[in-house]
Short mmCIF file of C-alpha atoms in Angstrom, two decimals:
data_model
loop_
_atom_site.label_atom_id
_atom_site.label_comp_id
_atom_site.label_asym_id
_atom_site.label_seq_id
_atom_site.Cartn_x
_atom_site.Cartn_y
_atom_site.Cartn_z
CA MET A 1 7.05 -3.64 11.63
CA ALA A 2 9.12 0.13 12.35
CA ALA A 3 7.00 2.91 12.36
CA SER A 4 8.22 5.85 10.14
CA GLN A 5 9.81 8.53 11.97
CA ARG A 6 8.45 11.45 9.79
CA PRO A 7 5.02 11.27 8.43
CA GLY A 8 4.52 10.25 5.00
CA GLU A 9 7.82 8.35 4.81
CA ILE A 10 8.45 4.72 4.85
CA THR A 11 11.66 3.35 6.43
CA TYR A 12 14.25 1.02 4.87
CA TYR A 13 12.88 -1.56 7.33
CA GLU A 14 9.51 -0.88 6.29
CA GLU A 15 10.60 -1.55 2.55
CA LEU A 16 12.26 -4.63 3.44
CA GLY A 17 9.45 -5.68 5.85
CA VAL A 18 11.84 -6.30 8.74
CA GLU A 19 11.54 -4.64 12.34
CA ASN A 20 14.53 -2.08 12.99
CA THR A 21 15.82 -4.33 15.73
CA ALA A 22 16.35 -7.21 12.61
CA SER A 23 19.44 -8.80 12.51
CA ALA A 24 21.72 -8.91 10.06
CA ASP A 25 20.52 -12.45 8.97
CA GLU A 26 16.92 -11.19 8.96
CA ILE A 27 17.85 -8.28 6.83
CA ARG A 28 19.66 -10.63 4.39
CA ASP A 29 16.82 -12.83 3.78
CA ALA A 30 14.68 -10.28 3.36
CA PHE A 31 16.27 -8.54 0.72
CA ARG A 32 16.92 -12.11 -0.89
CA ALA A 33 13.12 -12.70 -1.13
CA LEU A 34 12.42 -9.25 -2.27
CA ALA A 35 14.87 -9.78 -4.78
CA ARG A 36 13.60 -12.88 -6.06
CA LEU A 37 9.96 -11.78 -6.38
CA LEU A 38 10.97 -8.34 -7.92
CA HIS A 39 14.39 -9.29 -10.20
CA PRO A 40 13.66 -8.05 -13.82
CA ASP A 41 14.55 -11.40 -15.38
CA GLN A 42 10.85 -12.82 -13.94
CA GLN A 43 9.26 -10.29 -16.24
CA THR A 44 8.56 -10.62 -19.84
CA ASP A 45 6.43 -7.40 -20.12
CA PRO A 46 9.01 -4.61 -21.00
CA GLN A 47 7.23 -2.07 -18.76
CA LEU A 48 6.76 -4.73 -15.96
CA LYS A 49 10.71 -5.51 -16.73
CA GLU A 50 11.54 -1.51 -16.34
CA MET A 51 9.23 -1.01 -13.31
CA ALA A 52 11.12 -4.43 -11.63
CA GLU A 53 14.63 -2.84 -12.63
CA ARG A 54 13.83 0.65 -10.60
CA GLN A 55 12.70 -1.59 -7.55
CA MET A 56 15.91 -4.03 -7.70
CA ARG A 57 17.88 -0.76 -7.97
CA LYS A 58 16.19 0.77 -4.78
CA ILE A 59 15.98 -2.37 -2.63
CA ASN A 60 19.95 -2.61 -3.75
CA ARG A 61 20.61 0.70 -2.30
CA ILE A 62 18.90 -0.23 0.98
CA TYR A 63 20.52 -3.17 1.31
CA ALA A 64 23.91 -1.80 0.65
CA VAL A 65 22.92 0.73 4.03
CA LEU A 66 21.41 -1.68 6.01
CA SER A 67 24.11 -4.56 5.51
CA ASP A 68 26.69 -2.18 6.80
CA SER A 69 26.91 -1.61 10.35
CA ALA A 70 28.53 2.09 10.27
CA ARG A 71 26.03 3.08 7.44
CA ARG A 72 23.17 1.36 9.36
CA ALA A 73 23.55 3.16 12.66
CA ALA A 74 24.55 6.42 10.62
CA TYR A 75 21.02 5.83 9.05
CA ASN A 76 19.31 4.97 12.21
CA GLN A 77 20.52 8.39 13.86
CA SER A 78 18.98 10.34 10.80
CA LEU A 79 15.66 8.92 11.38
CA ASN A 80 15.42 10.45 14.78
CA ALA A 81 17.30 13.43 13.31
CA PRO A 82 14.54 16.75 13.77
CA ARG A 83 13.97 17.53 9.85
CA ASN A 84 12.88 21.37 9.44
CA ALA A 85 10.00 22.01 6.98
CA PRO A 86 11.22 23.60 3.91
CA VAL A 87 10.93 27.24 3.61
CA ILE A 88 8.78 29.08 1.03
CA VAL A 89 9.68 32.65 0.29
CA PHE A 90 7.09 34.33 -2.40
CA ARG A 91 8.29 37.54 -3.96
CA GLY A 92 5.40 40.34 -4.33
CA THR A 93 5.37 42.14 -7.42
#
């Protein structure tokens, strides 16, 4: 699987369980498998149903990016872009 470019972050590819070189068909198949597993209609417990709904929203967003070639290319570029650490400013009293 594709390793995250930034420590502590999981890539969209890792979320779907595919390599960053995965074909569109492989991405679609992985998305569908997760959707079947996580679908809220599979849950009877209200808390589990709510969690499943959140996970479905997440994988839908991921699939929307990875299934669109332009958005996927932009996402791949963002993985390689340097990220500056946040600057914390303390005011003395």
